[in-house]
Coordinates of C-alpha atoms in Angstrom, one line a residue:
X1098 CA -5.8 7.9 14.0
X1099 CA -8.1 10.8 14.3
X1100 CA -7.2 13.3 11.5
X1101 CA -7.3 16.1 14.1
X1102 CA -4.4 14.4 15.8
X1103 CA -2.2 14.4 12.7
X1104 CA 1.0 16.4 13.0
X1105 CA 0.7 19.8 11.4
X1106 CA 3.3 18.8 8.7
X1107 CA 1.5 15.6 7.7
X1108 CA 1.8 15.2 3.9
X1109 CA -1.2 16.3 2.0
X1110 CA -3.3 16.8 5.1
X1111 CA -5.1 19.8 3.6
X1112 CA -5.9 17.8 0.4
X1113 CA -7.6 14.9 2.3
X1114 CA -11.1 14.3 3.5
X1115 CA -13.4 11.7 5.1
X1116 CA -15.4 9.5 2.7
X1117 CA -17.9 7.2 4.3
X1118 CA -18.7 4.1 2.1
X1119 CA -20.5 1.3 3.8
X1120 CA -18.7 0.1 7.0
X1121 CA -15.5 2.1 6.1
X1122 CA -14.7 5.6 7.0
X1123 CA -12.0 6.4 4.5
X1124 CA -9.4 9.1 4.7
X1125 CA -8.6 10.0 1.1
X1126 CA -6.1 12.4 -0.4
X1127 CA -7.6 13.8 -3.6
X1128 CA -5.4 16.2 -5.5
X1129 CA -4.5 17.3 -9.1
X1130 CA -6.9 18.5 -11.8
X1131 CA -10.5 17.4 -11.1
X1132 CA -11.1 16.6 -14.7
X1133 CA -7.8 14.8 -15.3
X1134 CA -7.4 11.0 -15.7
X1135 CA -7.3 9.3 -12.3
X1136 CA -4.5 7.4 -10.7
X1137 CA -5.2 5.4 -7.6
X1138 CA -2.3 4.9 -5.2
X1139 CA -2.3 2.1 -2.7
X1140 CA 0.2 1.9 0.1
X1141 CA 1.5 -1.3 1.8
X1142 CA 1.0 -3.0 5.1
X1143 CA 1.7 -0.7 8.1
X1144 CA 2.0 2.4 6.0
X1145 CA -0.4 5.1 5.0
X1146 CA -1.0 7.5 2.1
X1147 CA 1.9 9.6 3.4
X1148 CA 4.3 7.2 1.9
X1149 CA 3.6 8.6 -1.6
X1150 CA 4.5 12.1 -0.5
X1151 CA 7.4 12.3 -3.0
X1152 CA 5.5 10.7 -5.9
X1153 CA 2.4 12.7 -5.8
X1154 CA 3.8 16.1 -7.0
X1155 CA 5.2 14.5 -10.2
X1156 CA 1.9 12.8 -11.0
X1157 CA -0.6 15.4 -9.9
X1158 CA 0.5 18.0 -12.5
X1159 CA -1.4 16.0 -15.2
X1160 CA -3.5 13.5 -13.3
X1161 CA -6.1 13.5 -10.5
X1162 CA -4.3 11.5 -7.8
X1163 CA -6.4 9.6 -5.3
X1164 CA -4.6 8.1 -2.3
X1165 CA -6.7 6.4 0.4
X1166 CA -5.4 5.1 3.7
X1167 CA -6.3 1.4 3.6
X1168 CA -8.9 0.2 6.1
X1169 CA -7.5 0.2 9.6
X1170 CA -4.4 2.1 8.6
X1171 CA -3.6 5.7 9.2
X1172 CA -6.9 7.6 9.5
X1173 CA -9.2 5.1 7.8
X1174 CA -11.5 3.1 10.1
X1175 CA -13.6 0.0 9.4
X1176 CA -16.3 -1.6 11.5
X1177 CA -16.2 -4.7 9.3
X1178 CA -13.6 -6.7 11.1
X1179 CA -13.6 -9.5 8.6
X1180 CA -12.8 -7.4 5.5
X1181 CA -9.1 -6.9 5.9
X1182 CA -8.1 -9.7 3.4
X1183 CA -6.9 -9.1 -0.2
X1184 CA -10.1 -9.7 -2.1
X1185 CA -12.5 -7.9 0.4
X1186 CA -10.1 -5.0 0.5
X1187 CA -10.1 -4.8 -3.3
X1188 CA -13.9 -5.0 -3.4
X1189 CA -14.2 -2.1 -0.9
X1190 CA -11.7 0.0 -2.8
X1191 CA -13.7 -0.4 -5.9
X1192 CA -16.8 0.7 -4.0
X1193 CA -14.8 3.8 -3.0
X1194 CA -14.0 4.4 -6.6
X1195 CA -17.7 4.1 -7.5
X1196 CA -18.6 6.5 -4.7
X1197 CA -16.2 9.0 -6.1
X1198 CA -17.5 8.3 -9.6
X1199 CA -14.1 7.4 -11.0
X1200 CA -12.5 4.6 -13.0
X1201 CA -8.7 4.8 -12.5
X1202 CA -6.6 5.0 -15.6
X1203 CA -4.1 3.0 -13.6
X1204 CA -3.6 1.7 -10.0
X1205 CA -0.1 2.1 -8.5
X1206 CA 0.6 -0.1 -5.5
X1207 CA 3.5 -0.5 -3.2
X1208 CA 4.2 -3.9 -1.5
X1209 CA 0.8 -5.3 -0.4
X1210 CA -0.8 -2.4 -2.3
X1211 CA 0.7 -3.9 -5.4
X1212 CA -1.1 -7.2 -4.8
X1213 CA -4.4 -5.3 -4.2
X1214 CA -3.8 -3.4 -7.5
X1215 CA -3.5 -6.7 -9.4
X1216 CA -6.6 -8.0 -7.6
X1217 CA -8.5 -4.9 -8.9
X1218 CA -7.2 -5.5 -12.4
X1219 CA -8.5 -9.0 -12.2
X1220 CA -11.9 -8.2 -10.9
X1221 CA -12.7 -4.7 -12.3
X1222 CA -12.3 -2.5 -15.4
X1223 CA -9.0 -1.1 -14.1
X1224 CA -6.8 -1.1 -17.3
X1225 CA -3.2 -0.9 -16.0
X1226 CA -1.2 -1.6 -12.9
X1227 CA 2.1 -0.4 -11.5
X1228 CA 3.6 -2.5 -8.7
X1229 CA 6.5 -1.2 -6.7
X1230 CA 8.2 -4.1 -4.8
X1231 CA 4.8 -5.8 -5.0
X1232 CA 4.3 -8.4 -2.3
X1233 CA 3.4 -11.4 -4.4
X1234 CA 5.0 -14.2 -2.5
X1235 CA 4.0 -16.4 0.5
X1236 CA 6.1 -16.9 3.7
X1237 CA 8.2 -19.9 3.0
X1238 CA 8.0 -23.3 4.7
X1239 CA 6.8 -23.6 8.2
X1240 CA 6.6 -19.8 8.4
X1241 CA 3.8 -19.9 5.9
X1242 CA 1.7 -21.7 8.5
X1243 CA 3.0 -20.3 11.7
X1244 CA 3.1 -16.5 10.9
X1245 CA -0.5 -16.2 9.7
X1246 CA -1.7 -18.3 12.8
X1247 CA 0.3 -16.0 15.1
X1248 CA -1.2 -12.9 13.4
X1249 CA -4.7 -14.3 13.8
X1250 CA -4.1 -15.1 17.5
X1251 CA -2.6 -11.7 18.2
X1252 CA -5.3 -9.8 16.3
X1253 CA -8.0 -11.5 18.4
X1254 CA -6.4 -10.3 21.7
X1255 CA -7.7 -6.8 22.7
X1256 CA -4.4 -5.9 24.4
X1257 CA -2.0 -6.7 21.6
X1258 CA -2.0 -3.4 19.7
X1259 CA -1.6 -1.3 22.8
X1260 CA 1.3 -3.5 23.9
X1261 CA 3.0 -3.2 20.5
X1262 CA 2.5 0.6 20.6
X1263 CA 3.8 0.9 24.1
X1264 CA 6.9 -1.2 23.8
X1265 CA 7.8 -1.1 20.2
X1266 CA 7.1 2.4 19.1
X1267 CA 10.2 4.4 20.1
X1268 CA 11.7 6.4 17.2
X1269 CA 14.9 4.5 17.5
X1270 CA 13.3 1.1 17.2
X1271 CA 11.1 2.1 14.4
X1272 CA 14.1 3.6 12.6
X1273 CA 16.0 0.3 13.0
X1274 CA 13.0 -1.6 11.5
X1275 CA 12.7 0.7 8.6
X1276 CA 16.5 0.5 7.9
X1277 CA 16.1 -3.3 7.8
X1278 CA 14.0 -3.0 4.7
X1279 CA 17.1 -2.0 2.7
X1280 CA 16.0 1.6 2.4
X1281 CA 17.2 4.5 4.6
X1282 CA 14.5 7.1 4.5
X1283 CA 14.9 10.7 5.9
X1284 CA 14.1 11.8 9.4
X1285 CA 10.8 13.2 8.5
X1286 CA 9.7 9.9 7.0
X1287 CA 10.7 8.0 10.1
X1288 CA 8.8 10.5 12.2
X1289 CA 5.6 9.8 10.2
X1290 CA 6.0 6.1 10.7
X1291 CA 6.6 6.7 14.4
X1292 CA 3.3 8.6 14.7
X1293 CA 1.5 5.8 13.0
X1294 CA 2.9 3.0 15.1
X1295 CA 2.2 4.9 18.3
X1296 CA -1.5 4.6 17.4
X1297 CA -3.0 1.3 18.6
X1298 CA -5.8 1.4 16.0
X1299 CA -3.2 1.5 13.2
X1300 CA -1.3 -1.4 14.7
X1301 CA -4.5 -3.4 15.0
X1302 CA -5.3 -2.7 11.4
X1303 CA -2.0 -4.1 10.3
X1304 CA -2.4 -7.2 12.5
X1305 CA -5.8 -7.9 11.0
X1306 CA -4.6 -7.5 7.5
X1307 CA -1.8 -10.0 8.2
X1308 CA -4.2 -12.4 9.7
X1309 CA -6.6 -12.3 6.8
X1310 CA -4.2 -12.1 3.9
X1311 CA -4.4 -14.9 1.4
X1312 CA -2.4 -14.6 -1.8
X1313 CA -3.0 -18.1 -3.3
X1314 CA -6.0 -17.4 -5.5
X1315 CA -4.4 -14.2 -6.9
X1316 CA -1.1 -15.9 -7.7
X1317 CA -3.0 -18.7 -9.5
X1318 CA -4.9 -16.1 -11.5
X1319 CA -1.9 -14.0 -12.7
X1320 CA -2.0 -15.5 -16.2
X1321 CA -5.6 -14.2 -16.6
X1322 CA -4.6 -10.6 -16.0
X1323 CA -4.2 -9.7 -19.7
X1324 CA -3.5 -6.0 -19.0
X1325 CA -0.3 -4.0 -19.0
X1326 CA 1.5 -4.3 -15.7
X1327 CA 4.7 -2.5 -14.8
X1328 CA 6.7 -4.2 -12.0
X1329 CA 9.5 -2.1 -10.4
X1330 CA 11.8 -4.2 -8.2
X1331 CA 14.5 -2.9 -5.9
X1332 CA 17.6 -5.0 -6.0
X1333 CA 18.4 -4.2 -2.4
X1334 CA 14.9 -4.9 -1.1
X1335 CA 15.2 -7.0 2.1
X1336 CA 11.4 -7.3 2.7
X1337 CA 10.3 -8.5 -0.8
X1338 CA 13.3 -9.7 -2.7
X1339 CA 13.5 -8.6 -6.4
X1340 CA 13.1 -12.1 -7.6
X1341 CA 9.5 -12.0 -6.4
X1342 CA 8.6 -9.5 -9.0
X1343 CA 10.7 -11.3 -11.6
X1344 CA 8.9 -14.6 -10.9
X1345 CA 5.5 -12.9 -11.1
X1346 CA 6.4 -11.2 -14.4
X1347 CA 6.8 -14.6 -16.0
X1348 CA 3.1 -15.4 -15.4
X1349 CA 1.6 -12.0 -16.3
X1350 CA 0.9 -11.9 -20.1
X1351 CA 1.7 -8.2 -20.5
X1352 CA 4.2 -7.5 -17.8
X1353 CA 7.2 -5.2 -18.0
X1354 CA 9.9 -5.7 -15.3
X1355 CA 12.4 -3.1 -14.3
X1356 CA 15.0 -3.8 -11.6
X1357 CA 16.7 -0.8 -10.1
X1358 CA 19.0 0.0 -7.2
X1359 CA 17.2 0.5 -3.9
X1360 CA 15.4 -1.1 -1.1
X1361 CA 11.8 -1.8 -0.2
X1362 CA 10.8 1.8 0.4
X1363 CA 12.5 3.0 -2.8
X1364 CA 9.6 5.4 -3.6
X1365 CA 10.2 7.2 -0.3
X1366 CA 13.9 7.6 -1.1
X1367 CA 13.9 8.6 -4.8
X1368 CA 13.8 12.4 -5.1
X1369 CA 10.7 12.2 -7.4
X1370 CA 9.2 9.2 -5.7
X1371 CA 9.7 7.2 -9.0
X1372 CA 7.0 9.4 -10.6
X1373 CA 9.2 10.1 -13.7
X1374 CA 9.7 6.4 -14.4
X1375 CA 6.0 5.7 -13.9
X1376 CA 5.0 8.6 -16.2
X1377 CA 7.4 7.3 -18.9
X1378 CA 5.7 3.9 -18.8
X1379 CA 2.1 5.3 -18.6
X1380 CA 2.6 7.7 -21.5
X1381 CA 5.3 5.9 -23.5

């Protein structure tokens, strides 16, 4: 999406800017005290930095909060079509951090962003991670083979994203899909997702991320992440069941697990975006 096409009420539009690093033209929210410790926030598949709109105010009073749209999502664009997988995306995010001359005090990731946060903790000096309904599980059974193959095939077709945008992007359909996650977000939140999914480039980015996603190496490396990790799991999450975080916590040497009421988009429903809970853990 061209930032000039963003709705006037798009969250933190005035605090965001373009950052070109290698093949990626990032769109990055950068807010809070410039000399404060840095928190890097990573959204999930199909979302954008807007999804942290309720969390950012509580964090940015004391922290510099950096929220990029992931490659191919929202307003971030990449010409490297083979770098939408977990490890390449983590590598490119670290290059963005180096470009900004920051080392995050913690990385906070939702869903697939939680997996990327853990990959960063594994590969870089990132000291702490918060995962919100972190997507740390494979598709089960035959779906584990068929779904990635379908995504690869669809991502290779030039007309797929426009078709998805044309036939699947009505506000009603998108609202129904969001409700299926176990979270009922407000009308403004649904409107933001509608704007995203009506953009073929955003849909294409999501398809490419699905096609190139490979969790196996990270799952096998969880015992090597000897850093504090706070996993927040929504008991009503229908997209990434709470047991996924519970299972991962058993393999992470310094994990804290907290299960709470709510669905997959719990940070978009909670009044403070879960910032209070996260600050208590970061500063406790």
